[in-house]
Amino acid sequence: MHFSFIKIIFLFSLFLHSFEIKSNVLIFDVSQKKVSVSSDSEDTHFTIYGFSNSPKNLVLKITGPNQKVVLQKKKKVFGMWTWNKTGEFSYPSLFHYYTNIINNEIDFHVKKDLVDNIKLIGKDDDNLKKELIDKKMSIDLFSIKNESFELLSDGAPLFFRIPIKLPKNSPAGKYLVSMNLMDKGSKFETKKIQIFVEKPGISSFIFEFAHRFSFLYGVFSAMIAIGLGITAGFIFKKN
Amino acid sequence: MTFYLPIAEIEINLLIILFFGFIVGFMSGLFGVGGGFLMTPLLIFMGIPPSTAVGTESVQILGSSVSGAIAHGRKKNIDYEIGSFLLIGGIFGSTFGIMIFNFLKESGNIDLIINILYVIFLLVIGILMLIESIFSLVRKPRILKKIYKKKRNFLDYLPFKLRFRQSGIYMSILLPVIVGSFTGFLASLMGVGGGFVMVPAMIYLFRMGTVSAIGTSLFQIVFVTLNVSILQATYNLSVDLILAVFLLIGGVIGAQYGSKYTSKFKGEQIRVFLALIVIIVCIKMGLELINEPPMNSRIIIQDAF
């Protein structure tokens, strides 16, 4: 009697588990794991290919490398305009969300996820976070693109593809791509796929060099200036 | 030829940078001034953040003054003893200035301070230069036979006196250290070489010869701007190398053409013209202070990891 009861419980849990897996199948992959973002290219940088057995609320999330920033707001002092430090943040430099449909649930989840992932150093303040999000949205580093899935099949199971174009000002570094399936308050998240974004060109090299090896960058800049100055002096002396 | 400046974080046409570098270089050659106090405001007017304009200008001044310093060194126009004390002061003043710069940048007030400093300095220099040059133009030329009698003043009572053999001066070492500190401080906060303060100070306070004052000033400027460039890049991330290189190229070529036209004008005419330019730049800087910025907030990236 006791054994039969355990057997029933085991079979029932297996059924529930299989139901969960069966109802939330969401698989995706990226077309390439090394992406080059150049300033002159207008093409798609990479494509997400995926499959889900349920055409529910699907969200693709891309996050950029972390950065620490200061938000400054304008302030008037004795009739003159200046900037006032209002908050210090630590957060992924880029947040891009792509959804298959648009509705209140998906909108709420995406915006909540965005706010939750921005860490305000010191005292928490949602208004400051909102200010920062608006600012980042204005320069395309944060964005929510609804109804951006290109369906490759009709109805369930759903095969889809999402063309991704990163903005020109995307920082180079490690990015994480993940997908979420949302259904009536429950959320299923896939494992994260890491991609590496590189930015060819001198601008990106200078940015990385200046931020990662500031002292060496300073010495290098000074050496370049001295070299150019001496070369110019030599050329014009000859002339 | 639009290019994204990685540190200034704006897209700009490099031909415009070359052009403005050329214009300021031309004026430097024409007027015989360093040009830092004209270039930094011009960069700010072009939309470069003031802190980046100041940091980048230090690199440009380093490049443009190094060949002049070498040339003066070859002609033995540099008093290395006085230059060393100016340099000690300059390194101290500029390092202290960078610390202040960093504090002001963190608090968001650096742009305001840079603009205020420029308005004050340009106003004082512009008015003094205009008055002096107009008087020179109006006055009839007179040949003055002035027997210079050295009057003792409070500077002669300063301690730590030393005899500087090359210039034949007996003065306190505190004097070049203080002047050097002040110009070093200005170099770090305003992105200038400081020659417009140092050369008159050396001529009137140290009683050095004009050529030796210019040579020694350039010697100090090279090492102080070297210090400022490295510290600005290290602590304030405010050196845009691409911007500096294009300014340097434009400036060096412009200076060569400018110096060719110097002989075509009277000294007083050139000074009136320069004074008017300085006053116009000063008014524009003043307007920048009271004009409301178009954006409500801005983001400063401190660290990427």
Coordinates of C-alpha atoms in Angstrom, one line a residue:
Chain A
M1 CA 0.0 0.0 0.0
H2 CA 2.8 2.3 1.0
F3 CA 4.9 1.4 -2.1
S4 CA 2.0 2.0 -4.4
F5 CA 1.4 5.5 -2.9
I6 CA 5.1 6.5 -3.5
K7 CA 4.8 5.0 -7.0
I8 CA 1.7 7.2 -7.7
I9 CA 3.4 10.3 -6.4
F10 CA 6.6 9.6 -8.5
L11 CA 4.6 9.1 -11.7
F12 CA 2.5 12.2 -11.0
S13 CA 5.6 14.4 -10.5
L14 CA 7.1 13.0 -13.7
F15 CA 3.9 13.8 -15.5
L16 CA 4.0 17.4 -14.1
H17 CA 7.7 17.7 -15.0
S18 CA 7.2 16.5 -18.6
F19 CA 4.2 18.8 -18.9
E20 CA 6.3 21.8 -17.9
I21 CA 9.0 20.9 -20.3
K22 CA 6.5 20.1 -23.0
S23 CA 4.7 23.4 -22.5
N24 CA 7.8 25.6 -22.3
V25 CA 10.1 24.5 -25.0
L26 CA 12.2 27.4 -26.1
I27 CA 15.4 26.9 -28.0
F28 CA 17.5 29.5 -29.8
D29 CA 20.9 30.1 -31.2
V30 CA 22.9 33.0 -32.7
S31 CA 24.2 33.1 -36.3
Q32 CA 27.6 34.1 -35.1
K33 CA 29.4 34.5 -31.8
K34 CA 31.8 37.1 -32.9
V35 CA 30.2 40.3 -34.2
S36 CA 31.8 43.3 -35.7
V37 CA 30.1 46.7 -35.4
S38 CA 31.5 49.2 -37.8
S39 CA 30.4 52.8 -38.1
D40 CA 29.8 52.7 -41.8
S41 CA 27.8 49.4 -42.1
E42 CA 24.0 49.5 -42.2
D43 CA 23.6 45.7 -42.4
T44 CA 22.3 43.3 -39.8
H45 CA 25.0 42.3 -37.4
F46 CA 23.7 38.9 -36.5
T47 CA 20.5 36.8 -36.5
I48 CA 18.8 34.8 -33.8
Y49 CA 17.2 31.6 -34.9
G50 CA 14.8 29.9 -32.5
F51 CA 12.0 27.5 -31.9
S52 CA 9.1 27.5 -29.4
N53 CA 6.2 25.1 -29.1
S54 CA 4.1 27.8 -27.7
P55 CA 3.4 31.2 -29.5
K56 CA 3.1 33.0 -26.1
N57 CA 5.0 36.1 -24.9
L58 CA 8.6 35.7 -26.1
V59 CA 11.3 38.1 -25.2
L60 CA 14.9 38.2 -26.5
K61 CA 17.3 40.1 -24.2
I62 CA 20.7 41.3 -25.2
T63 CA 23.0 42.9 -22.5
G64 CA 26.3 44.7 -23.1
P65 CA 29.4 44.8 -20.9
N66 CA 29.0 46.5 -17.5
Q67 CA 30.0 50.1 -16.9
K68 CA 30.0 52.6 -14.1
V69 CA 28.5 56.0 -15.0
V70 CA 27.6 59.2 -13.4
L71 CA 24.3 60.9 -14.2
Q72 CA 24.5 64.7 -14.1
K73 CA 21.5 67.1 -14.3
K74 CA 21.6 70.7 -15.4
K75 CA 21.4 73.3 -12.6
K76 CA 21.4 77.1 -12.5
V77 CA 23.9 78.8 -10.1
F78 CA 24.0 82.6 -9.9
G79 CA 22.4 82.8 -13.4
M80 CA 24.9 80.4 -14.9
W81 CA 24.2 76.9 -16.1
T82 CA 26.2 74.0 -14.6
W83 CA 25.8 70.3 -14.1
N84 CA 25.1 68.6 -10.8
K85 CA 25.9 65.0 -10.0
T86 CA 22.7 63.2 -9.2
G87 CA 23.6 59.6 -9.1
E88 CA 26.2 56.9 -9.8
F89 CA 25.2 53.7 -11.5
S90 CA 26.5 50.4 -12.4
Y91 CA 24.7 48.5 -15.1
P92 CA 25.1 46.7 -18.5
S93 CA 26.0 49.4 -21.0
L94 CA 23.4 48.1 -23.5
F95 CA 20.0 46.6 -23.0
H96 CA 18.0 45.5 -26.0
Y97 CA 14.7 43.7 -25.8
Y98 CA 13.0 42.1 -28.8
T99 CA 9.4 40.8 -28.3
N100 CA 7.2 38.7 -30.6
I101 CA 4.0 40.6 -29.7
I102 CA 3.0 43.7 -27.8
N103 CA 0.7 43.5 -24.7
N104 CA 0.6 44.8 -21.2
E105 CA 2.2 41.8 -19.6
I106 CA 5.2 41.7 -21.8
D107 CA 5.6 45.5 -21.5
F108 CA 5.5 45.3 -17.7
H109 CA 8.0 42.4 -17.5
V110 CA 10.5 44.1 -19.9
K111 CA 10.4 47.4 -18.1
K112 CA 10.6 45.8 -14.6
D113 CA 13.6 43.7 -15.8
L114 CA 15.3 46.9 -17.1
V115 CA 14.8 48.8 -13.9
D116 CA 15.8 45.8 -11.7
N117 CA 19.1 45.4 -13.6
I118 CA 20.3 49.0 -13.0
K119 CA 22.2 49.2 -9.8
L120 CA 22.3 52.7 -8.2
I121 CA 25.3 53.0 -6.0
G122 CA 24.3 54.4 -2.7
K123 CA 20.6 55.3 -2.1
D124 CA 18.1 53.7 -4.5
D125 CA 15.9 56.2 -6.4
D126 CA 13.5 55.0 -9.1
N127 CA 13.2 58.6 -10.6
L128 CA 16.9 58.7 -11.2
K129 CA 16.8 55.2 -12.8
K130 CA 13.9 56.4 -15.0
E131 CA 16.0 59.5 -16.0
L132 CA 18.9 57.3 -16.9
I133 CA 16.8 54.9 -18.9
D134 CA 15.2 57.8 -20.9
K135 CA 18.7 59.1 -21.6
K136 CA 20.0 55.7 -22.7
M137 CA 16.9 55.1 -24.8
S138 CA 17.5 58.5 -26.6
I139 CA 20.9 57.2 -27.7
D140 CA 19.7 53.7 -28.7
L141 CA 21.7 51.9 -26.1
F142 CA 18.5 50.8 -24.4
S143 CA 15.7 49.8 -26.6
I144 CA 12.5 47.7 -26.7
K145 CA 11.5 46.5 -30.1
N146 CA 8.1 44.9 -30.1
E147 CA 6.7 42.6 -32.8
S148 CA 10.2 42.1 -34.1
F149 CA 10.2 38.4 -34.7
E150 CA 10.1 37.1 -38.3
L151 CA 8.0 34.0 -38.3
L152 CA 9.3 31.1 -40.4
S153 CA 6.2 28.9 -39.8
D154 CA 2.5 29.5 -39.2
G155 CA 1.1 28.8 -35.6
A156 CA 2.6 26.4 -33.1
P157 CA 5.3 25.1 -33.1
L158 CA 6.8 28.4 -33.8
F159 CA 10.0 28.8 -35.8
F160 CA 11.3 32.3 -35.9
R161 CA 14.3 34.5 -36.6
I162 CA 15.2 37.9 -35.3
P163 CA 17.6 40.1 -37.2
I164 CA 19.8 42.1 -34.8
K165 CA 21.4 45.4 -35.6
L166 CA 23.4 46.9 -32.8
P167 CA 23.8 50.7 -32.7
K168 CA 27.0 52.3 -33.8
N169 CA 27.8 53.5 -30.3
S170 CA 27.6 49.9 -28.8
P171 CA 30.7 49.3 -26.7
A172 CA 33.0 46.5 -27.6
G173 CA 33.2 43.5 -25.2
K174 CA 31.3 40.4 -24.0
Y175 CA 27.5 40.5 -24.6
L176 CA 24.9 38.0 -23.2
V177 CA 21.9 36.9 -25.2
S178 CA 19.0 35.1 -23.5
M179 CA 15.3 34.4 -24.2
N180 CA 12.3 34.5 -21.9
L181 CA 8.9 32.9 -22.3
M182 CA 6.3 34.6 -20.2
D183 CA 2.9 33.2 -19.5
K184 CA 0.4 34.5 -16.9
G185 CA 2.9 35.6 -14.4
S186 CA 5.3 32.7 -14.7
K187 CA 8.6 33.2 -16.5
F188 CA 10.9 30.7 -18.1
E189 CA 14.4 31.8 -19.0
T190 CA 16.8 30.0 -21.3
K191 CA 20.5 29.8 -20.6
K192 CA 22.6 32.7 -21.7
I193 CA 24.7 32.6 -24.9
Q194 CA 27.8 34.8 -24.8
I195 CA 28.8 36.7 -27.9
F196 CA 31.8 39.0 -28.4
V197 CA 31.3 42.4 -30.0
E198 CA 34.3 44.0 -31.6
K199 CA 34.5 47.4 -33.1
P200 CA 37.1 47.8 -35.9
G201 CA 38.7 51.1 -36.4
I202 CA 40.9 53.6 -34.6
S203 CA 38.1 55.1 -32.5
S204 CA 37.3 51.9 -30.8
F205 CA 40.9 51.1 -30.2
I206 CA 41.5 54.5 -28.7
F207 CA 38.4 54.2 -26.5
E208 CA 39.5 50.8 -25.2
F209 CA 43.1 51.9 -24.7
A210 CA 42.1 55.1 -22.9
H211 CA 39.7 53.3 -20.5
R212 CA 41.7 50.1 -19.8
F213 CA 45.3 51.4 -19.8
S214 CA 44.8 55.1 -18.9
F215 CA 48.4 55.8 -17.8
L216 CA 49.9 54.1 -20.9
Y217 CA 47.5 55.9 -23.1
G218 CA 48.6 59.2 -21.6
V219 CA 52.3 58.4 -22.2
F220 CA 51.5 57.2 -25.7
S221 CA 49.5 60.4 -26.5
A222 CA 52.4 62.5 -25.2
M223 CA 54.9 60.5 -27.3
I224 CA 52.8 60.9 -30.4
A225 CA 52.5 64.7 -29.8
I226 CA 56.3 65.0 -29.2
G227 CA 57.1 62.9 -32.3
L228 CA 54.7 65.0 -34.5
G229 CA 56.1 68.3 -33.0
I230 CA 59.7 67.3 -33.7
T231 CA 58.9 66.0 -37.2
A232 CA 57.0 69.2 -38.0
G233 CA 60.0 71.3 -36.7
F234 CA 62.3 69.3 -38.9
I235 CA 60.2 69.6 -42.1
F236 CA 59.7 73.3 -41.8
K237 CA 63.3 73.9 -40.8
K238 CA 64.3 72.3 -44.1
N239 CA 61.8 74.3 -46.1
Chain B
M1 CA 35.1 63.0 -43.6
T2 CA 33.0 62.6 -40.5
F3 CA 34.7 60.8 -37.6
Y4 CA 33.6 59.7 -34.2
L5 CA 35.9 61.1 -31.5
P6 CA 36.1 58.3 -29.0
I7 CA 36.9 60.4 -25.9
A8 CA 34.9 63.5 -26.7
E9 CA 32.1 61.2 -27.7
I10 CA 30.8 63.3 -30.6
E11 CA 30.9 62.9 -34.4
I12 CA 32.8 65.7 -36.1
N13 CA 34.1 66.5 -39.5
L14 CA 37.9 66.1 -39.3
L15 CA 38.4 68.8 -42.0
I16 CA 36.7 71.3 -39.6
I17 CA 39.2 70.3 -36.9
L18 CA 42.1 70.7 -39.4
F19 CA 40.7 74.1 -40.5
F20 CA 40.3 75.4 -36.9
G21 CA 43.7 74.1 -36.0
F22 CA 45.1 75.9 -39.0
I23 CA 43.3 79.2 -38.1
V24 CA 44.5 79.1 -34.5
G25 CA 48.0 78.1 -35.7
F26 CA 47.9 81.0 -38.2
M27 CA 47.0 83.4 -35.4
S28 CA 49.7 81.9 -33.2
G29 CA 52.3 82.5 -35.9
L30 CA 50.9 86.0 -36.7
F31 CA 50.7 87.2 -33.1
G32 CA 53.5 85.2 -31.6
V33 CA 51.4 83.6 -29.0
G34 CA 50.9 80.0 -28.0
G35 CA 47.3 79.8 -29.0
G36 CA 46.0 77.5 -26.2
F37 CA 43.8 80.3 -24.8
L38 CA 42.1 80.6 -28.3
M39 CA 42.0 76.9 -29.2
T40 CA 40.3 75.6 -26.0
P41 CA 37.3 78.1 -26.3
L42 CA 37.0 77.3 -30.0
L43 CA 36.9 73.5 -29.2
I44 CA 34.1 74.2 -26.7
F45 CA 32.2 76.2 -29.3
M46 CA 32.5 73.2 -31.6
G47 CA 30.7 71.1 -29.1
I48 CA 33.7 69.3 -27.5
P49 CA 33.0 68.9 -23.8
P50 CA 35.1 71.5 -21.9
S51 CA 37.0 69.0 -19.9
T52 CA 38.0 67.1 -23.0
A53 CA 38.9 70.3 -24.7
V54 CA 41.3 71.2 -21.8
G55 CA 42.9 67.8 -21.6
T56 CA 43.3 67.5 -25.4
E57 CA 44.7 71.0 -25.7
S58 CA 47.6 70.1 -23.3
V59 CA 48.7 67.4 -25.7
Q60 CA 48.5 69.8 -28.7
I61 CA 50.5 72.4 -26.8
L62 CA 53.1 69.8 -25.9
G63 CA 53.5 68.9 -29.6
S64 CA 53.6 72.4 -30.8
S65 CA 56.0 73.7 -28.2
V66 CA 58.6 70.9 -28.3
S67 CA 60.3 71.9 -31.6
G68 CA 60.5 75.5 -30.4
A69 CA 62.0 74.5 -27.1
I70 CA 64.6 72.3 -28.9
A71 CA 65.4 75.3 -31.2
H72 CA 65.8 77.7 -28.3
G73 CA 68.0 75.0 -26.5
R74 CA 70.3 74.8 -29.5
K75 CA 70.7 78.6 -29.5
K76 CA 71.4 78.5 -25.7
N77 CA 68.3 80.7 -25.0
I78 CA 67.2 78.5 -22.1
D79 CA 68.3 79.3 -18.6
Y80 CA 68.2 75.8 -17.2
E81 CA 68.7 76.9 -13.6
I82 CA 65.7 79.2 -13.6
G83 CA 63.8 76.7 -15.8
S84 CA 64.4 74.0 -13.2
F85 CA 62.8 76.0 -10.4
L86 CA 59.9 77.0 -12.8
L87 CA 59.5 73.4 -13.6
I88 CA 59.4 72.3 -9.9
G89 CA 56.7 74.8 -9.3
G90 CA 55.0 73.8 -12.6
I91 CA 54.9 70.1 -11.7
F92 CA 53.5 70.9 -8.3
G93 CA 50.9 73.4 -9.6
S94 CA 49.8 71.2 -12.4
T95 CA 49.5 68.1 -10.3
F96 CA 47.5 70.0 -7.7
G97 CA 45.4 71.5 -10.6
I98 CA 44.6 67.9 -11.9
M99 CA 43.4 66.9 -8.4
I100 CA 41.1 69.9 -8.4
F101 CA 40.0 69.2 -12.0
N102 CA 39.2 65.6 -11.0
F103 CA 37.1 66.7 -8.0
L104 CA 35.2 69.3 -10.1
K105 CA 34.6 66.8 -12.9
E106 CA 33.2 64.3 -10.4
S107 CA 30.9 66.9 -8.9
G108 CA 29.8 68.1 -12.4
N109 CA 31.1 71.7 -12.0
I110 CA 34.3 71.5 -14.2
D111 CA 32.6 73.0 -17.3
L112 CA 31.4 76.0 -15.3
I113 CA 34.8 76.6 -13.7
I114 CA 36.6 76.3 -17.1
N115 CA 34.2 78.8 -18.6
I116 CA 34.4 81.3 -15.7
L117 CA 38.2 81.1 -15.7
Y118 CA 38.3 81.8 -19.4
V119 CA 35.9 84.7 -19.2
I120 CA 38.0 86.3 -16.5
F121 CA 41.3 85.7 -18.2
L122 CA 40.2 86.7 -21.6
L123 CA 38.5 89.8 -20.4
V124 CA 41.6 91.0 -18.4
I125 CA 44.1 90.1 -21.2
G126 CA 41.8 91.5 -24.0
I127 CA 41.2 94.8 -22.2
L128 CA 44.8 95.3 -21.2
M129 CA 46.1 94.5 -24.6
L130 CA 43.5 96.7 -26.3
I131 CA 44.3 99.7 -24.1
E132 CA 48.1 99.2 -24.5
S133 CA 48.0 98.8 -28.3
I134 CA 45.6 101.7 -28.8
F135 CA 47.8 104.0 -26.7
S136 CA 50.8 102.8 -28.8
L137 CA 49.0 103.6 -32.0
V138 CA 47.8 107.0 -30.9
R139 CA 51.1 108.1 -29.3
K140 CA 53.8 109.7 -31.5
P141 CA 56.9 107.5 -31.6
R142 CA 59.5 108.8 -29.2
I143 CA 62.9 107.6 -28.6
L144 CA 63.4 107.3 -25.0
K145 CA 66.7 107.2 -23.5
K146 CA 65.9 105.8 -20.2
I147 CA 68.5 105.0 -17.7
Y148 CA 67.2 102.0 -15.9
K149 CA 67.7 102.1 -12.2
K150 CA 66.9 99.0 -10.4
K151 CA 64.6 99.8 -7.5
R152 CA 64.3 97.4 -4.7
N153 CA 60.9 96.0 -4.0
F154 CA 59.4 93.4 -1.7
L155 CA 60.5 90.6 -4.1
D156 CA 64.1 91.4 -3.3
Y157 CA 63.5 90.6 0.4
L158 CA 62.3 87.0 -0.2
P159 CA 64.4 84.3 1.3
F160 CA 66.4 81.5 -0.3
K161 CA 68.3 83.7 -2.8
L162 CA 70.5 82.2 -5.5
R163 CA 72.7 83.6 -8.2
F164 CA 71.6 82.5 -11.6
R165 CA 74.8 82.9 -13.7
Q166 CA 73.5 82.5 -17.2
S167 CA 70.9 85.3 -16.8
G168 CA 73.0 87.3 -14.3
I169 CA 70.2 87.5 -11.8
Y170 CA 70.3 87.3 -8.1
M171 CA 66.8 86.4 -6.8
S172 CA 64.9 84.1 -4.4
I173 CA 64.2 80.6 -5.8
L174 CA 60.6 81.1 -4.4
L175 CA 59.9 83.5 -7.2
P176 CA 60.2 81.0 -10.1
V177 CA 58.6 78.3 -8.0
I178 CA 55.5 80.5 -7.3
V179 CA 55.2 81.6 -11.0
G180 CA 55.8 78.0 -12.2
S181 CA 53.1 76.7 -9.8
F182 CA 50.6 79.3 -10.9
T183 CA 51.1 78.6 -14.6
G184 CA 51.1 74.9 -14.0
F185 CA 47.8 75.3 -12.2
L186 CA 46.4 77.3 -15.1
A187 CA 47.7 74.7 -17.6
S188 CA 45.8 71.9 -15.9
L189 CA 42.5 73.8 -15.5
M190 CA 42.5 75.8 -18.7
G191 CA 44.5 73.8 -21.2
V192 CA 47.0 76.6 -21.8
G193 CA 50.7 76.6 -21.9
G194 CA 50.9 79.6 -19.6
G195 CA 53.4 81.5 -21.6
F196 CA 51.2 84.6 -21.6
V197 CA 51.7 84.8 -17.8
M198 CA 55.2 83.4 -17.5
V199 CA 57.0 85.5 -20.1
P200 CA 55.8 88.9 -18.8
A201 CA 56.6 87.6 -15.2
M202 CA 60.1 86.6 -16.2
I203 CA 60.8 89.9 -18.0
Y204 CA 59.3 92.3 -15.4
L205 CA 59.7 90.3 -12.1
F206 CA 62.8 88.2 -12.7
R207 CA 64.3 90.9 -15.0
M208 CA 65.3 88.3 -17.6
G209 CA 66.0 89.1 -21.3
T210 CA 63.1 88.7 -23.6
V211 CA 64.6 85.9 -25.8
S212 CA 65.8 84.0 -22.7
A213 CA 62.4 84.4 -21.1
I214 CA 60.7 82.9 -24.2
G215 CA 63.2 80.0 -24.4
T216 CA 63.0 79.2 -20.7
S217 CA 59.2 79.5 -20.8
L218 CA 59.0 77.0 -23.6
F219 CA 61.3 74.6 -21.7
Q220 CA 58.9 74.7 -18.7
I221 CA 55.8 74.4 -20.9
V222 CA 57.1 71.2 -22.6
F223 CA 57.5 69.4 -19.3
V224 CA 54.5 70.8 -17.6
T225 CA 52.2 69.9 -20.5
L226 CA 53.8 66.5 -20.6
N227 CA 52.8 66.0 -16.9
V228 CA 49.3 67.5 -17.5
S229 CA 48.7 65.3 -20.6
I230 CA 49.6 62.1 -18.8
L231 CA 47.7 63.0 -15.6
Q232 CA 44.6 64.2 -17.6
A233 CA 44.6 60.9 -19.5
T234 CA 45.2 58.8 -16.4
Y235 CA 42.8 60.4 -13.9
N236 CA 40.2 62.3 -15.9
L237 CA 40.1 60.4 -19.2
S238 CA 40.0 63.7 -21.0
V239 CA 42.6 63.4 -23.7
D240 CA 41.3 62.7 -27.2
L241 CA 44.3 61.7 -29.2
I242 CA 42.6 61.8 -32.6
L243 CA 41.4 65.3 -31.9
A244 CA 44.9 66.3 -30.7
V245 CA 46.7 64.9 -33.7
F246 CA 44.5 66.8 -36.2
L247 CA 44.7 70.0 -34.2
L248 CA 48.5 69.6 -34.2
I249 CA 48.7 69.0 -37.9
G250 CA 46.5 72.0 -38.7
G251 CA 48.2 74.2 -36.1
V252 CA 51.7 73.5 -37.2
I253 CA 50.9 74.3 -40.9
G254 CA 48.9 77.4 -39.9
A255 CA 51.7 78.7 -37.7
Q256 CA 54.2 78.6 -40.6
Y257 CA 51.9 80.7 -42.8
G258 CA 51.0 83.1 -40.0
S259 CA 54.6 83.9 -39.2
K260 CA 55.1 84.9 -42.8
Y261 CA 52.5 87.7 -42.5
T262 CA 53.8 89.1 -39.2
S263 CA 56.2 91.5 -41.0
K264 CA 53.3 93.0 -43.1
F265 CA 51.7 94.6 -40.1
K266 CA 52.8 97.0 -37.4
G267 CA 53.2 95.4 -34.0
E268 CA 50.4 97.7 -32.5
Q269 CA 48.0 96.8 -35.3
I270 CA 48.5 93.1 -34.7
R271 CA 48.0 93.6 -31.0
V272 CA 44.7 95.6 -31.5
F273 CA 43.5 92.8 -33.8
L274 CA 44.4 90.1 -31.3
A275 CA 42.8 92.0 -28.4
L276 CA 39.5 92.3 -30.4
I277 CA 39.6 88.5 -31.1
V278 CA 40.2 87.8 -27.4
I279 CA 37.3 90.1 -26.4
I280 CA 34.9 88.4 -28.9
V281 CA 35.9 85.0 -27.7
C282 CA 35.4 86.2 -24.1
I283 CA 31.8 87.5 -24.9
K284 CA 31.0 84.2 -26.6
M285 CA 32.3 82.3 -23.5
G286 CA 30.2 84.5 -21.3
L287 CA 27.1 83.7 -23.4
E288 CA 27.8 80.0 -23.1
L289 CA 27.6 80.4 -19.3
I290 CA 24.1 82.0 -19.3
N291 CA 22.6 80.0 -22.3
E292 CA 20.5 77.1 -21.1
P293 CA 22.0 73.7 -22.3
P294 CA 19.6 72.0 -24.7
M295 CA 19.7 68.7 -22.8
N296 CA 18.4 68.2 -19.3
S297 CA 20.9 65.5 -18.2
R298 CA 24.1 63.8 -19.3
I299 CA 25.9 60.6 -18.7
I300 CA 29.6 60.5 -17.9
I301 CA 31.2 57.0 -18.3
Q302 CA 33.6 56.4 -15.5
D303 CA 34.6 52.9 -15.9
A304 CA 34.0 50.0 -18.4
F305 CA 34.4 46.5 -17.2

